[in-house]
Tab-separated table of C-alpha atoms and ligand atoms in Angstrom:
chain	number	residue	atom	x	y	z
A	8	MET	CA	24.344	-19.907	-46.993
A	9	GLY	CA	26.624	-22.978	-47.221
A	10	MET	CA	30.247	-22.687	-46.199
A	11	ARG	CA	31.488	-23.375	-49.721
A	12	THR	CA	29.641	-20.538	-51.432
A	13	ILE	CA	31.784	-19.143	-54.257
A	14	VAL	CA	34.005	-16.532	-52.632
A	15	GLU	CA	33.970	-14.125	-55.624
A	16	SER	CA	30.244	-13.421	-55.163
A	17	ILE	CA	30.735	-12.153	-51.594
A	18	PRO	CA	31.117	-8.338	-51.197
A	19	ALA	CA	34.619	-7.235	-50.145
A	20	TYR	CA	33.464	-5.861	-46.805
A	21	LEU	CA	31.999	-9.199	-45.833
A	22	THR	CA	35.265	-11.024	-46.522
A	23	THR	CA	37.026	-8.339	-44.439
A	24	LEU	CA	34.480	-8.967	-41.717
A	25	VAL	CA	35.089	-12.723	-41.806
A	26	GLU	CA	38.850	-12.119	-41.633
A	27	LEU	CA	38.473	-9.811	-38.622
A	28	LEU	CA	36.123	-12.220	-36.883
A	29	ARG	CA	38.534	-15.089	-37.488
A	30	ASN	CA	41.431	-13.083	-36.004
A	31	ARG	CA	39.355	-12.082	-32.986
A	32	LEU	CA	38.217	-15.661	-32.335
A	33	HIS	CA	41.844	-16.831	-32.200
A	34	ASP	CA	43.076	-13.895	-30.152
A	35	ALA	CA	44.426	-15.188	-26.817
A	36	GLN	CA	43.201	-12.153	-24.860
A	37	PHE	CA	39.708	-12.396	-26.339
A	38	ILE	CA	39.566	-16.067	-25.348
A	39	ALA	CA	40.813	-15.222	-21.851
A	40	ARG	CA	38.107	-12.540	-21.450
A	41	HIS	CA	35.224	-14.761	-22.430
A	42	ARG	CA	35.888	-18.170	-20.939
A	43	VAL	CA	34.300	-19.053	-17.655
A	44	ARG	CA	37.480	-20.213	-15.872
A	45	PRO	CA	41.158	-19.538	-16.736
A	46	GLU	CA	41.776	-23.260	-17.363
A	47	ASP	CA	38.887	-23.593	-19.864
A	48	PHE	CA	39.864	-24.146	-23.530
A	49	THR	CA	43.547	-24.618	-22.644
A	50	ARG	CA	43.853	-28.369	-23.271
A	51	GLU	CA	43.821	-29.735	-26.803
A	52	ARG	CA	40.243	-30.681	-27.625
A	53	GLN	CA	38.206	-31.053	-30.779
A	54	LEU	CA	35.721	-28.413	-29.592
A	55	THR	CA	38.015	-25.405	-29.381
A	56	PHE	CA	36.934	-21.887	-28.347
A	57	PRO	CA	36.447	-20.655	-31.973
A	58	ILE	CA	34.526	-23.778	-32.960
A	59	VAL	CA	32.123	-23.469	-30.005
A	60	ILE	CA	31.512	-19.801	-30.856
A	61	LEU	CA	30.999	-20.494	-34.564
A	62	PHE	CA	28.616	-23.291	-33.818
A	63	VAL	CA	26.519	-21.182	-31.452
A	64	LEU	CA	26.368	-18.463	-34.112
A	65	GLN	CA	24.766	-20.941	-36.520
A	66	LYS	CA	21.018	-21.375	-36.378
A	67	THR	CA	20.360	-24.790	-34.840
A	68	ILE	CA	17.291	-25.694	-36.809
A	69	LYS	CA	17.960	-29.432	-36.591
A	70	SER	CA	18.880	-31.512	-33.596
A	71	ILE	CA	22.001	-29.999	-32.064
A	72	HIS	CA	23.987	-33.142	-32.468
A	73	ARG	CA	23.285	-33.760	-36.140
A	74	HIS	CA	23.838	-30.125	-36.877
A	75	LEU	CA	27.141	-30.140	-34.988
A	76	HIS	CA	28.500	-33.019	-37.083
A	77	GLU	CA	27.499	-31.348	-40.346
A	78	PHE	CA	29.043	-28.122	-39.129
A	79	LEU	CA	32.350	-29.785	-38.222
A	80	ASP	CA	32.372	-31.574	-41.577
A	81	GLU	CA	32.043	-28.211	-43.326
A	82	LEU	CA	34.858	-26.729	-41.258
A	83	ALA	CA	37.113	-29.720	-41.963
A	84	MET	CA	36.768	-29.157	-45.733
A	85	GLY	CA	36.914	-32.843	-46.538
A	86	GLN	CA	39.108	-34.043	-43.691
A	87	LEU	CA	37.355	-36.288	-41.237
A	88	PHE	CA	36.496	-35.147	-37.744
A	89	GLU	CA	36.125	-37.565	-34.887
A	90	PRO	CA	32.424	-37.647	-33.913
A	91	VAL	CA	31.687	-35.352	-30.946
A	92	THR	CA	29.510	-36.681	-28.157
A	93	ALA	CA	26.559	-34.707	-26.772
A	94	GLY	CA	28.325	-34.593	-23.410
A	95	ALA	CA	31.462	-33.079	-24.950
A	96	TRP	CA	29.376	-30.339	-26.571
A	97	THR	CA	27.505	-29.514	-23.359
A	98	HIS	CA	30.811	-29.410	-21.496
A	99	ALA	CA	32.456	-27.115	-24.067
A	100	ARG	CA	29.448	-24.763	-24.240
A	101	ALA	CA	29.424	-24.340	-20.454
A	102	LYS	CA	32.960	-22.927	-20.590
A	103	LEU	CA	31.960	-20.025	-22.820
A	104	LYS	CA	30.656	-16.689	-21.495
A	105	HIS	CA	27.883	-14.884	-23.389
A	106	THR	CA	30.019	-11.735	-23.325
A	107	ALA	CA	32.035	-13.094	-26.282
A	108	PHE	CA	29.079	-12.518	-28.620
A	109	ILE	CA	28.451	-9.017	-27.315
A	110	GLU	CA	32.102	-8.072	-27.889
A	111	LEU	CA	32.168	-9.599	-31.388
A	112	ASN	CA	29.060	-7.669	-32.363
A	113	GLN	CA	30.077	-4.330	-30.820
A	114	GLN	CA	33.759	-4.336	-31.727
A	115	VAL	CA	34.001	-6.293	-34.973
A	116	VAL	CA	30.681	-6.561	-36.816
A	117	LEU	CA	29.149	-3.104	-36.185
A	118	PRO	CA	32.232	-0.980	-37.031
A	119	ILE	CA	32.637	-2.801	-40.375
A	120	VAL	CA	28.932	-2.641	-41.205
A	121	ASN	CA	28.711	1.041	-40.247
A	122	GLN	CA	31.546	1.880	-42.654
A	123	GLN	CA	29.481	0.577	-45.592
A	124	GLY	CA	27.691	3.890	-46.103
A	125	ASP	CA	26.492	3.293	-49.693
A	126	GLN	CA	25.763	-0.377	-49.368
A	127	LEU	CA	23.482	-0.090	-46.341
A	128	GLN	CA	19.738	-0.212	-46.894
A	129	ARG	CA	17.987	3.047	-45.992
A	130	TRP	CA	14.444	4.362	-45.723
A	131	HIS	CA	14.128	7.741	-47.504
A	132	GLY	CA	17.857	8.205	-46.906
A	133	HIS	CA	17.705	7.382	-43.175
A	134	ARG	CA	18.788	4.255	-41.347
A	135	LEU	CA	15.728	2.750	-39.722
A	136	PHE	CA	16.068	1.342	-36.204
A	137	GLY	CA	13.465	-0.631	-34.306
A	138	HIS	CA	13.431	-0.674	-30.519
A	139	ASP	CA	11.512	-3.285	-28.591
A	140	SER	CA	11.262	-4.059	-24.911
A	141	SER	CA	9.423	-7.061	-23.482
A	142	LEU	CA	9.024	-8.709	-20.117
A	143	ILE	CA	10.188	-12.314	-20.112
A	144	ARG	CA	9.324	-14.963	-17.564
A	145	LEU	CA	12.580	-16.741	-16.682
A	146	PRO	CA	13.109	-20.302	-15.421
A	147	ASP	CA	12.570	-20.512	-11.687
A	148	SER	CA	16.091	-20.945	-10.311
A	149	PRO	CA	17.666	-19.383	-7.200
A	150	GLU	CA	20.512	-17.892	-9.289
A	151	LEU	CA	18.113	-16.164	-11.689
A	152	ALA	CA	15.934	-14.998	-8.806
A	153	GLN	CA	18.982	-13.461	-7.142
A	154	GLU	CA	20.035	-11.717	-10.363
A	155	PHE	CA	16.600	-10.490	-11.509
A	156	GLY	CA	14.404	-10.596	-8.396
A	157	ARG	CA	10.979	-12.251	-8.338
A	158	VAL	CA	7.565	-10.894	-9.308
A	159	GLU	CA	4.397	-12.222	-7.782
A	160	ILE	CA	1.565	-13.588	-9.916
A	161	LYS	CA	-1.693	-11.726	-9.295
A	162	ASN	CA	-5.316	-12.383	-10.092
A	163	HIS	CA	-8.457	-10.315	-9.477
A	164	LYS	CA	-8.259	-11.139	-5.770
A	165	GLY	CA	-4.687	-9.856	-5.440
A	166	ALA	CA	-1.351	-11.649	-4.972
A	167	THR	CA	-1.465	-15.444	-5.307
A	168	GLY	CA	1.693	-16.200	-3.352
A	169	THR	CA	3.438	-17.649	-6.433
A	170	ALA	CA	6.487	-15.733	-7.612
A	171	TYR	CA	8.941	-16.210	-10.486
A	172	PRO	CA	12.052	-14.446	-11.825
A	173	GLU	CA	11.236	-11.967	-14.544
A	174	GLY	CA	13.615	-10.097	-16.863
A	175	ARG	CA	13.241	-7.244	-19.306
A	176	MET	CA	14.676	-7.810	-22.772
A	177	SER	CA	15.397	-4.617	-24.657
A	178	ILE	CA	16.706	-4.677	-28.221
A	179	VAL	CA	17.760	-2.104	-30.809
A	180	TYR	CA	17.689	-3.520	-34.322
A	181	ASP	CA	18.703	-2.097	-37.709
A	182	LEU	CA	15.494	-3.118	-39.451
A	183	LEU	CA	16.507	-2.897	-43.110
A	184	ASN	CA	20.004	-4.319	-42.717
A	185	ARG	CA	18.880	-6.976	-40.243
A	186	ILE	CA	21.541	-6.313	-37.645
A	187	GLY	CA	21.077	-6.526	-33.893
A	188	VAL	CA	22.730	-3.337	-32.650
A	189	ASP	CA	22.260	-3.756	-28.919
A	190	ALA	CA	20.454	-6.286	-26.731
A	191	ARG	CA	20.102	-6.069	-22.962
A	192	LEU	CA	18.549	-8.405	-20.431
A	193	GLU	CA	17.868	-6.545	-17.180
A	194	SER	CA	15.682	-6.956	-14.133
A	195	SER	CA	12.029	-6.297	-14.945
A	196	ARG	CA	12.179	-3.439	-12.429
A	197	VAL	CA	14.303	-1.462	-14.878
A	198	GLY	CA	11.921	0.795	-16.803
A	199	GLU	CA	11.607	0.359	-20.566
A	200	VAL	CA	11.911	4.105	-21.165
A	201	SER	CA	15.158	4.516	-19.205
A	202	LEU	CA	16.623	1.485	-21.032
A	203	ALA	CA	15.550	2.893	-24.404
A	204	ILE	CA	17.247	6.179	-23.541
A	205	GLU	CA	20.476	4.377	-22.574
A	206	GLN	CA	20.394	2.363	-25.785
A	207	SER	CA	19.841	5.431	-27.951
A	208	VAL	CA	23.631	6.053	-27.745
A	209	HIS	CA	23.847	3.590	-30.642
A	210	LEU	CA	21.916	5.925	-32.934
A	211	SER	CA	23.453	8.796	-34.862
A	212	CYS	CA	22.323	12.047	-36.357
A	213	GLY	CA	19.751	11.381	-39.117
A	214	ASP	CA	18.710	7.903	-37.943
A	215	VAL	CA	15.008	7.182	-37.525
A	216	ALA	CA	14.024	5.110	-34.490
A	217	ILE	CA	10.616	3.552	-33.915
A	218	ASN	CA	9.374	1.272	-31.178
A	219	ASP	CA	6.650	-1.327	-30.903
A	220	ARG	CA	4.137	1.290	-29.778
A	221	GLY	CA	5.168	3.827	-32.396
A	222	TYR	CA	6.618	6.259	-29.819
A	223	ILE	CA	9.721	8.361	-30.419
A	224	PRO	CA	12.526	7.727	-27.882
A	225	VAL	CA	13.942	10.881	-26.230
A	226	ASP	CA	16.571	11.615	-23.577
A	227	GLU	CA	16.011	13.564	-20.330
A	228	HIS	CA	16.159	16.851	-22.282
A	229	TYR	CA	13.508	15.562	-24.736
A	230	ARG	CA	16.050	15.330	-27.565
A	231	THR	CA	15.438	12.641	-30.158
A	232	ALA	CA	18.253	10.593	-31.688
A	233	VAL	CA	18.813	13.642	-33.894
A	234	PRO	CA	20.059	16.021	-31.162
A	235	HIS	CA	18.686	19.245	-32.665
A	236	ILE	CA	15.188	17.739	-33.002
A	237	TYR	CA	13.124	17.520	-29.807
A	238	ALA	CA	9.887	15.626	-29.140
A	239	ALA	CA	7.344	16.062	-26.326
A	240	GLY	CA	3.776	15.022	-25.607
A	241	ASP	CA	1.825	12.046	-26.838
A	242	VAL	CA	4.447	11.088	-29.450
A	243	ILE	CA	6.904	10.061	-26.700
A	244	GLY	CA	4.408	7.883	-24.818
A	245	PHE	CA	3.478	7.659	-21.114
A	246	PRO	CA	1.815	9.504	-19.452
A	247	ALA	CA	0.386	11.223	-22.569
A	248	LEU	CA	-1.497	13.958	-20.725
A	249	ALA	CA	-1.974	17.607	-21.660
A	250	SER	CA	-0.472	18.658	-18.301
A	251	THR	CA	2.748	16.667	-18.723
A	252	SER	CA	2.998	17.320	-22.463
A	253	MET	CA	3.119	21.078	-21.840
A	254	GLU	CA	5.775	20.634	-19.151
A	255	GLN	CA	7.872	18.437	-21.430
A	256	GLY	CA	7.581	21.065	-24.149
A	257	ARG	CA	8.791	23.776	-21.736
A	258	VAL	CA	11.798	21.679	-20.646
A	259	ALA	CA	12.623	20.960	-24.307
A	260	VAL	CA	12.446	24.640	-25.301
A	261	CYS	CA	14.575	25.709	-22.307
A	262	HIS	CA	17.209	23.140	-23.216
A	263	ALA	CA	17.166	24.039	-26.901
A	264	PHE	CA	17.770	27.732	-26.101
A	265	GLY	CA	20.135	27.202	-23.169
A	266	LEU	CA	17.653	28.609	-20.604
A	267	LYS	CA	18.196	27.424	-17.047
A	268	TYR	CA	14.960	28.139	-15.183
A	269	LYS	CA	13.246	24.856	-16.053
A	270	GLU	CA	15.397	21.772	-16.432
A	271	ARG	CA	13.127	18.857	-15.530
A	272	VAL	CA	9.527	17.700	-15.333
A	273	ALA	CA	8.561	16.968	-11.705
A	274	SER	CA	8.696	13.248	-10.966
A	275	LEU	CA	5.374	13.382	-9.098
A	276	LEU	CA	2.501	13.593	-11.573
A	277	PRO	CA	-1.134	14.236	-10.614
A	278	MET	CA	-3.860	12.091	-12.147
A	279	GLY	CA	-7.158	13.822	-12.912
A	280	ILE	CA	-10.335	12.120	-14.102
A	281	TYR	CA	-13.127	14.505	-15.062
A	282	THR	CA	-16.066	12.282	-14.242
A	283	ILE	CA	-19.010	13.168	-11.977
A	284	PRO	CA	-17.814	13.131	-9.259
A	285	GLU	CA	-14.224	14.063	-10.181
A	286	ILE	CA	-11.336	11.853	-9.141
A	287	SER	CA	-7.744	12.881	-8.597
A	288	SER	CA	-4.693	11.365	-6.968
A	289	ALA	CA	-0.966	11.919	-6.508
A	290	GLY	CA	1.769	9.762	-4.991
A	291	GLU	CA	1.160	6.408	-3.326
A	292	THR	CA	-2.164	4.645	-2.888
A	293	GLU	CA	-3.033	2.054	-0.234
A	294	GLU	CA	-2.547	-0.644	-2.885
A	295	SER	CA	0.901	0.598	-3.932
A	296	CYS	CA	1.967	0.880	-0.267
A	297	LYS	CA	0.913	-2.734	0.341
A	298	GLU	CA	2.807	-3.837	-2.752
A	299	LYS	CA	5.936	-1.982	-1.666
A	300	LYS	CA	5.460	-3.173	1.934
A	301	ILE	CA	5.405	0.408	3.247
A	302	ASP	CA	3.986	0.745	6.767
A	303	TYR	CA	1.329	3.454	6.253
A	304	VAL	CA	-1.617	5.033	8.062
A	305	VAL	CA	-4.700	6.602	6.467
A	306	GLY	CA	-6.607	9.766	7.369
A	307	ARG	CA	-9.990	10.526	5.765
A	308	ALA	CA	-12.279	13.537	5.628
A	309	LEU	CA	-15.797	13.393	4.182
A	310	TYR	CA	-17.387	16.277	2.273
A	311	GLU	CA	-20.562	15.735	4.304
A	312	ASN	CA	-18.708	16.954	7.401
A	313	ASN	CA	-17.379	20.045	5.586
A	314	ALA	CA	-19.165	23.421	5.697
A	315	ARG	CA	-18.474	24.288	2.030
A	316	GLY	CA	-19.745	20.872	1.002
A	317	HIS	CA	-23.045	21.599	2.780
A	318	ILE	CA	-23.335	25.128	1.348
A	319	THR	CA	-22.849	23.950	-2.250
A	320	GLY	CA	-24.732	20.692	-1.775
A	321	ASP	CA	-21.627	18.602	-2.609
A	322	THR	CA	-21.791	16.213	0.290
A	323	ALA	CA	-20.766	13.056	-1.575
A	324	GLY	CA	-16.991	13.176	-1.582
A	325	MET	CA	-13.918	12.134	0.356
A	326	LEU	CA	-10.278	13.140	0.692
A	327	LYS	CA	-7.800	10.496	1.827
A	328	LEU	CA	-4.261	11.096	3.052
A	329	ILE	CA	-1.760	8.249	3.162
A	330	PHE	CA	1.266	8.829	5.363
A	331	ALA	CA	4.187	6.880	6.847
A	332	ARG	CA	3.556	5.426	10.285
A	333	ALA	CA	7.174	6.011	11.322
A	334	ASP	CA	7.480	9.771	10.720
A	335	LYS	CA	4.048	10.986	9.445
A	336	LYS	CA	5.597	11.919	6.071
A	337	LEU	CA	2.851	12.360	3.483
A	338	LEU	CA	3.026	9.571	0.866
A	339	GLY	CA	-0.092	10.081	-1.217
A	340	VAL	CA	-3.416	11.870	-1.608
A	341	SER	CA	-6.591	10.546	-3.259
A	342	ILE	CA	-9.727	12.619	-3.665
A	343	ILE	CA	-13.146	11.786	-5.045
A	344	GLY	CA	-15.730	14.563	-5.206
A	345	GLU	CA	-16.395	18.048	-6.518
A	346	ASN	CA	-13.209	19.978	-7.428
A	347	ALA	CA	-10.964	16.966	-6.757
A	348	THR	CA	-8.652	17.925	-9.641
A	349	GLU	CA	-8.197	21.415	-8.130
A	350	LEU	CA	-7.803	20.278	-4.521
A	351	ILE	CA	-5.059	17.776	-5.347
A	352	HIS	CA	-2.470	20.539	-5.914
A	353	VAL	CA	-2.385	21.440	-2.190
A	354	GLY	CA	-1.369	17.871	-1.364
A	355	MET	CA	1.122	17.759	-4.223
A	356	MET	CA	3.108	20.689	-2.799
A	357	VAL	CA	3.393	18.903	0.551
A	358	LEU	CA	4.328	15.636	-1.173
A	359	ASP	CA	6.905	17.241	-3.453
A	360	ASN	CA	8.554	18.980	-0.493
A	361	GLY	CA	8.693	15.781	1.560
A	362	LEU	CA	6.645	17.281	4.436
A	363	THR	CA	4.530	15.538	7.080
A	364	ILE	CA	0.772	15.726	7.689
A	365	ASP	CA	1.572	18.194	10.514
A	366	GLU	CA	1.775	20.773	7.726
A	367	PHE	CA	-2.028	20.559	7.330
A	368	ILE	CA	-2.534	20.799	11.094
A	369	GLU	CA	-0.362	23.919	11.303
A	370	GLN	CA	-1.676	25.873	8.305
A	371	VAL	CA	-4.815	28.011	8.509
A	372	PHE	CA	-7.272	27.197	5.719
A	373	ASN	CA	-9.946	29.585	4.509
A	374	TYR	CA	-13.391	28.825	5.946
A	375	PRO	CA	-15.642	27.621	4.434
A	376	THR	CA	-13.606	25.726	1.760
A	377	LEU	CA	-13.261	22.171	0.543
A	378	SER	CA	-9.496	22.583	1.099
A	379	GLU	CA	-10.201	22.333	4.806
A	380	THR	CA	-10.764	18.625	4.266
A	381	TYR	CA	-6.943	18.330	4.265
A	382	LYS	CA	-6.842	19.534	7.877
A	383	TYR	CA	-9.617	17.198	9.023
A	384	ALA	CA	-8.122	14.244	7.153
A	385	ALA	CA	-4.851	14.987	8.972
A	386	TYR	CA	-6.656	15.017	12.359
A	387	ASP	CA	-8.342	11.735	11.427
A	388	GLY	CA	-4.903	10.332	10.511
A	389	LEU	CA	-3.463	11.380	13.875
A	390	GLY	CA	-6.390	9.618	15.584
A	391	ASN	CA	-5.756	6.466	13.558
A	392	LEU	CA	-2.056	6.659	14.372
A	393	ALA	CA	-2.808	6.957	18.078
A	394	GLY	CA	-5.398	4.173	17.850
A	395	HIS	CA	-8.380	6.235	19.015
A	396	LYS	CA	-10.606	8.943	17.522
A	397	LEU	CA	-13.911	10.682	18.099
A	398	ARG	CA	-15.640	10.127	14.766
A	399	GLU	CA	-15.022	8.888	11.168
A	400	GLY	CA	-13.993	11.688	8.722
B	510	FAD	C1	-10.793	12.234	-25.163
B	510	FAD	C2	-9.511	12.687	-24.518
B	510	FAD	C3	-9.566	13.279	-23.274
B	510	FAD	C4	-8.415	13.726	-22.669
B	510	FAD	N1	-8.484	14.293	-21.442
B	510	FAD	C5	-7.368	14.796	-20.863
B	510	FAD	C6	-7.441	15.460	-19.621
B	510	FAD	O1	-8.498	15.628	-19.051
B	510	FAD	N2	-6.322	15.933	-19.071
B	510	FAD	C7	-5.110	15.778	-19.680
B	510	FAD	O2	-4.096	16.238	-19.135
B	510	FAD	N3	-4.997	15.144	-20.876
B	510	FAD	C8	-6.106	14.656	-21.483
B	510	FAD	N4	-6.031	14.020	-22.696
B	510	FAD	C9	-4.702	13.832	-23.306
B	510	FAD	C10	-4.260	15.122	-23.998
B	510	FAD	O3	-5.258	15.554	-24.882
B	510	FAD	C11	-2.972	14.852	-24.775
B	510	FAD	O4	-2.041	14.237	-23.917
B	510	FAD	C12	-2.380	16.147	-25.287
B	510	FAD	O5	-3.279	16.789	-26.133
B	510	FAD	C13	-1.082	15.831	-26.041
B	510	FAD	O6	-0.584	16.993	-26.621
B	510	FAD	P1	0.348	16.909	-27.882
B	510	FAD	O7	0.726	18.312	-28.207
B	510	FAD	O8	1.440	15.935	-27.644
B	510	FAD	O9	-0.535	16.276	-29.058
B	510	FAD	P2	-1.852	16.837	-29.728
B	510	FAD	O10	-2.636	17.678	-28.769
B	510	FAD	O11	-2.526	15.652	-30.346
B	510	FAD	O12	-1.304	17.816	-30.852
B	510	FAD	C14	-0.730	17.315	-32.037
B	510	FAD	C15	-1.097	18.282	-33.144
B	510	FAD	O13	-0.355	17.937	-34.330
B	510	FAD	C16	-1.216	18.021	-35.441
B	510	FAD	N5	-0.641	17.168	-36.470
B	510	FAD	C17	-0.659	15.814	-36.558
B	510	FAD	N6	-0.025	15.400	-37.661
B	510	FAD	C18	0.436	16.504	-38.273
B	510	FAD	C19	1.198	16.736	-39.458
B	510	FAD	N7	1.617	15.723	-40.219
B	510	FAD	N8	1.491	18.011	-39.779
B	510	FAD	C20	1.070	19.039	-38.999
B	510	FAD	N9	0.355	18.885	-37.877
B	510	FAD	C21	0.057	17.633	-37.525
B	510	FAD	C22	-2.551	17.549	-34.915
B	510	FAD	O14	-3.581	18.011	-35.730
B	510	FAD	C23	-2.578	18.176	-33.540
B	510	FAD	O15	-3.118	19.475	-33.563
B	510	FAD	C24	-7.168	13.566	-23.310
B	510	FAD	C25	-7.112	12.962	-24.563
B	510	FAD	C26	-8.282	12.541	-25.168
B	510	FAD	C27	-8.193	11.904	-26.528
């Protein structure tokens, strides 16, 4: 829309919005908050603080310089501006903090837009919000690496030794009214779900939120943006398992009815794969320990050395314990073999309670059982820790 569009055709709330924006852009405290140094924008220059902001808000579809001159011409309403050099623009832009745009959006644009109840576009009577989170590879600079950390590029052989800064962009957008409600750029280590939950404060009762995978965002009590409506299970995304879905449902029901006996889903989730043979794991794996640079030791026990394995003919299986070299604290359990998805729960209790592999040494296990493999894996681990052992598994 050109700057000289006939004013009468603009809705009243938009002219109010322009007025408020204009006031904010000239407000001395606003300028002081969003300039890089106190001395920036204090001397008389053609590219003042409001002009730099207004120009950045325009879409620069042409070359910046040509666009800048057209823009200044429009602002001058017929008076002539001195041409601005590319250097002057770069210099002026560098004095401006990005926080100015966040404040304008949050404190000026959104309150005015949100007051326009009848004039806002709705879907079946509800405001429709889109939430999207993406990982973005950032330019390789020391400052960005310090702010966001680096991630290592991997191929099928593992880490390649090349790392780059990576950020996570997370946006909440009013889809029908085309308004960016909240945008955050965080380290890629910040999880997309926790960010989505934080950003759901911008939604109100009755709003509908969708994300790029079609999941419904919920808070830690499994409440949707409409606080008296809860969601659990596959509709809220990862891990989308029957086991976790039921737990989420229980936490949601307890919260809805003010019951206190179950307030969270355990952070440690077991994985179960019902193949032949079964596979199950919980906690860290050797790969994740290497990635996190955790100094670990492994203890293994083979089903072929276990009495129950021989009795039932299930001799092709293995249980692996992963524990910290420093204090023998159990970090993870992986099992492949008959009943793996049952056996994993013993290890999970030890993991969840932060105990060491000595727990398996101390406890008496029924004989003959596959559970005994925990004890023998722990003995194997002690041998590996000491650097000598009698036999494998
Ligand atoms: C092949 C397969 C194997 C799996 N194996 C495992 C496993 O071994 N272990 C494990 O933990 N998880 C497993 N899962 C995942 C597990 O099934 C799901 O995580 C779990 O069922 C999710 O429960 P839910 O209640 O969220 O959804 P669902 O179980 O899908 O229940 C949703 C219900 O809503 C009904 N419904 C849908 N739309 C409407 C509507 N408009 N009105 C009324 N009703 C509606 C559906 O008919 C359905 O009954 C497996 C999934 C698949 C597909």
